[in-house]
């Protein structure tokens, strides 16, 4: 891209912005929910910083605390570096949060069956290890679901033993943008800690983690944020801002830490908005690490700031809305598993059943063959998803289209046209 355009990414066209990404012209990438495309300049940063460190004789331990990168990235999400660690991916962040909470056999965790395995498997580990009871509710799906309905489901499942509510910011199966603030309000009223799997959030939505009132949030660096593979974020609330979350900080053990004292305790954690213990440092200091990867993630975040995070959010939500409308046009509203009428629940991940026969919705072989043929015959990369539907004895399988800022409307149109033909052929 020409340097004059480079300096004005805030107003560059989406066609120009697409040029920032090394997309294969023979492939239609509609699966950022699995992995985004890494921009050229982010790859360059990764290579440059890796070369610099490989060639030098410098001690890599101090810089792997990433104070600068953490501060830059934290600011993008409304928080500070003492609350943030850069880690390997969202799965690692979830595992470290679950392993770091102070669980006992009397505790319950409230979660949903629509969570990623990375959350559910770690909760089951906590169940087997500490006897924690895991209560799993099934989220509603389909065009008419509302935020109120979701909050009411959680509320009805809370018991005096509920210690943690764990849920995605955006679910990966039906692409439901969860009412995070309302769920955090509910949790706070009951003194419950919130663990939010935000794998899909960074780079998709402009978000202020403090204002959302969460206790913990994870994030993937390589999905919507388009950072390098093997990057993720771990946010742990480390200060008390009563207007956002007045609860005391939950007890948290920074597992995987070389900063943790060899003898004695960590400093006492604060009860105010002034930090007394840099939890981010305790989490970040975990042996040698990949400096190039962290530098490149910080660079991806900077690129998003130059384009404009609000602008990107509007773009992805518009593309998601466009996709939903086209799905309804081609397959009918009843085919949709993603929310439609409640705009607060919208995200750019759209799940639907491509086949007409109702029983095909629980035919895993058919949806796998459908997705494979889209890829092998047409170069279209989506994914199939599986999830529970309230009242149904079956696991449902759906096609999921996921758009990002580099996609355009023509790709959605072409994909849906091909999907209609393919579904007819396979019916
Ligand atoms: C909601 C959600 N949580 C967690 C994950 C796992 O993310 P990661 O690959 O960063 O560990 C995914 C992956 O798709 C996801 O969509």
mmCIF file with all atom_site columns, C-alpha atoms and ligand atoms in Angstrom, residues 33-34 89-92 94 116 118 168 170-172 197 199-200 219-223 231 383 400, ligand 1:
data_model
loop_
_atom_site.group_PDB
_atom_site.id
_atom_site.type_symbol
_atom_site.label_atom_id
_atom_site.label_alt_id
_atom_site.label_comp_id
_atom_site.label_asym_id
_atom_site.label_entity_id
_atom_site.label_seq_id
_atom_site.pdbx_PDB_ins_code
_atom_site.Cartn_x
_atom_site.Cartn_y
_atom_site.Cartn_z
_atom_site.occupancy
_atom_site.B_iso_or_equiv
_atom_site.pdbx_formal_charge
_atom_site.auth_seq_id
_atom_site.auth_comp_id
_atom_site.auth_asym_id
_atom_site.auth_atom_id
_atom_site.pdbx_PDB_model_num
ATOM   1  C CA . UNK A 1 33  ? -13.369 -17.506 14.299 1.00 0.00 ? 33  UNK A CA 1
ATOM   2  C CA . UNK A 1 34  ? -10.730 -20.213 13.934 1.00 0.00 ? 34  UNK A CA 1
ATOM   3  C CA . UNK A 1 89  ? -3.635  -18.398 23.328 1.00 0.00 ? 89  UNK A CA 1
ATOM   4  C CA . UNK A 1 90  ? -7.064  -18.217 24.894 1.00 0.00 ? 90  UNK A CA 1
ATOM   5  C CA . UNK A 1 91  ? -6.941  -21.861 25.964 1.00 0.00 ? 91  UNK A CA 1
ATOM   6  C CA . UNK A 1 92  ? -3.812  -21.264 28.015 1.00 0.00 ? 92  UNK A CA 1
ATOM   7  C CA . UNK A 1 94  ? -8.505  -20.104 30.553 1.00 0.00 ? 94  UNK A CA 1
ATOM   8  C CA . UNK A 1 116 ? -15.491 -23.941 23.818 1.00 0.00 ? 116 UNK A CA 1
ATOM   9  C CA . UNK A 1 118 ? -11.027 -25.199 26.233 1.00 0.00 ? 118 UNK A CA 1
ATOM   10 C CA . UNK A 1 168 ? -18.002 -16.670 26.357 1.00 0.00 ? 168 UNK A CA 1
ATOM   11 C CA . UNK A 1 170 ? -19.129 -14.254 21.877 1.00 0.00 ? 170 UNK A CA 1
ATOM   12 C CA . UNK A 1 171 ? -20.092 -17.917 21.524 1.00 0.00 ? 171 UNK A CA 1
ATOM   13 C CA . UNK A 1 172 ? -18.313 -19.804 18.782 1.00 0.00 ? 172 UNK A CA 1
ATOM   14 C CA . UNK A 1 197 ? -13.856 -16.508 27.539 1.00 0.00 ? 197 UNK A CA 1
ATOM   15 C CA . UNK A 1 199 ? -11.278 -15.591 22.576 1.00 0.00 ? 199 UNK A CA 1
ATOM   16 C CA . UNK A 1 200 ? -13.265 -13.951 19.787 1.00 0.00 ? 200 UNK A CA 1
ATOM   17 C CA . UNK A 1 219 ? -8.527  -13.284 24.445 1.00 0.00 ? 219 UNK A CA 1
ATOM   18 C CA . UNK A 1 220 ? -7.052  -14.882 21.378 1.00 0.00 ? 220 UNK A CA 1
ATOM   19 C CA . UNK A 1 221 ? -4.414  -12.815 19.593 1.00 0.00 ? 221 UNK A CA 1
ATOM   20 C CA . UNK A 1 222 ? -4.637  -14.691 16.309 1.00 0.00 ? 222 UNK A CA 1
ATOM   21 C CA . UNK A 1 223 ? -8.364  -14.636 15.586 1.00 0.00 ? 223 UNK A CA 1
ATOM   22 C CA . UNK A 1 231 ? -0.663  -15.291 21.003 1.00 0.00 ? 231 UNK A CA 1
ATOM   23 C CA . UNK A 1 383 ? -16.330 -24.489 9.455  1.00 0.00 ? 383 UNK A CA 1
ATOM   24 C CA . UNK A 1 400 ? -20.767 -21.327 10.228 1.00 0.00 ? 400 UNK A CA 1
HETATM 25 C C1 . LIG B 2 .   ? -15.096 -18.921 22.168 1.00 0.00 ? 1   LIG B C1 1
HETATM 26 C C2 . LIG B 2 .   ? -13.762 -19.605 22.030 1.00 0.00 ? 1   LIG B C2 1
HETATM 27 N N1 . LIG B 2 .   ? -13.034 -19.866 23.124 1.00 0.00 ? 1   LIG B N1 1
HETATM 28 C C3 . LIG B 2 .   ? -11.814 -20.420 23.065 1.00 0.00 ? 1   LIG B C3 1
HETATM 29 C C4 . LIG B 2 .   ? -11.254 -20.775 21.871 1.00 0.00 ? 1   LIG B C4 1
HETATM 30 C C5 . LIG B 2 .   ? -9.846  -21.326 21.842 1.00 0.00 ? 1   LIG B C5 1
HETATM 31 O O1 . LIG B 2 .   ? -9.014  -20.251 21.427 1.00 0.00 ? 1   LIG B O1 1
HETATM 32 P P1 . LIG B 2 .   ? -7.439  -20.391 21.258 1.00 0.00 ? 1   LIG B P1 1
HETATM 33 O O2 . LIG B 2 .   ? -7.197  -21.100 19.973 1.00 0.00 ? 1   LIG B O2 1
HETATM 34 O O3 . LIG B 2 .   ? -6.925  -18.964 21.251 1.00 0.00 ? 1   LIG B O3 1
HETATM 35 O O4 . LIG B 2 .   ? -6.932  -21.151 22.414 1.00 0.00 ? 1   LIG B O4 1
HETATM 36 C C6 . LIG B 2 .   ? -11.983 -20.589 20.683 1.00 0.00 ? 1   LIG B C6 1
HETATM 37 C C7 . LIG B 2 .   ? -11.466 -21.048 19.403 1.00 0.00 ? 1   LIG B C7 1
HETATM 38 O O5 . LIG B 2 .   ? -12.114 -21.020 18.381 1.00 0.00 ? 1   LIG B O5 1
HETATM 39 C C8 . LIG B 2 .   ? -13.252 -19.949 20.763 1.00 0.00 ? 1   LIG B C8 1
HETATM 40 O O6 . LIG B 2 .   ? -13.951 -19.657 19.651 1.00 0.00 ? 1   LIG B O6 1
#
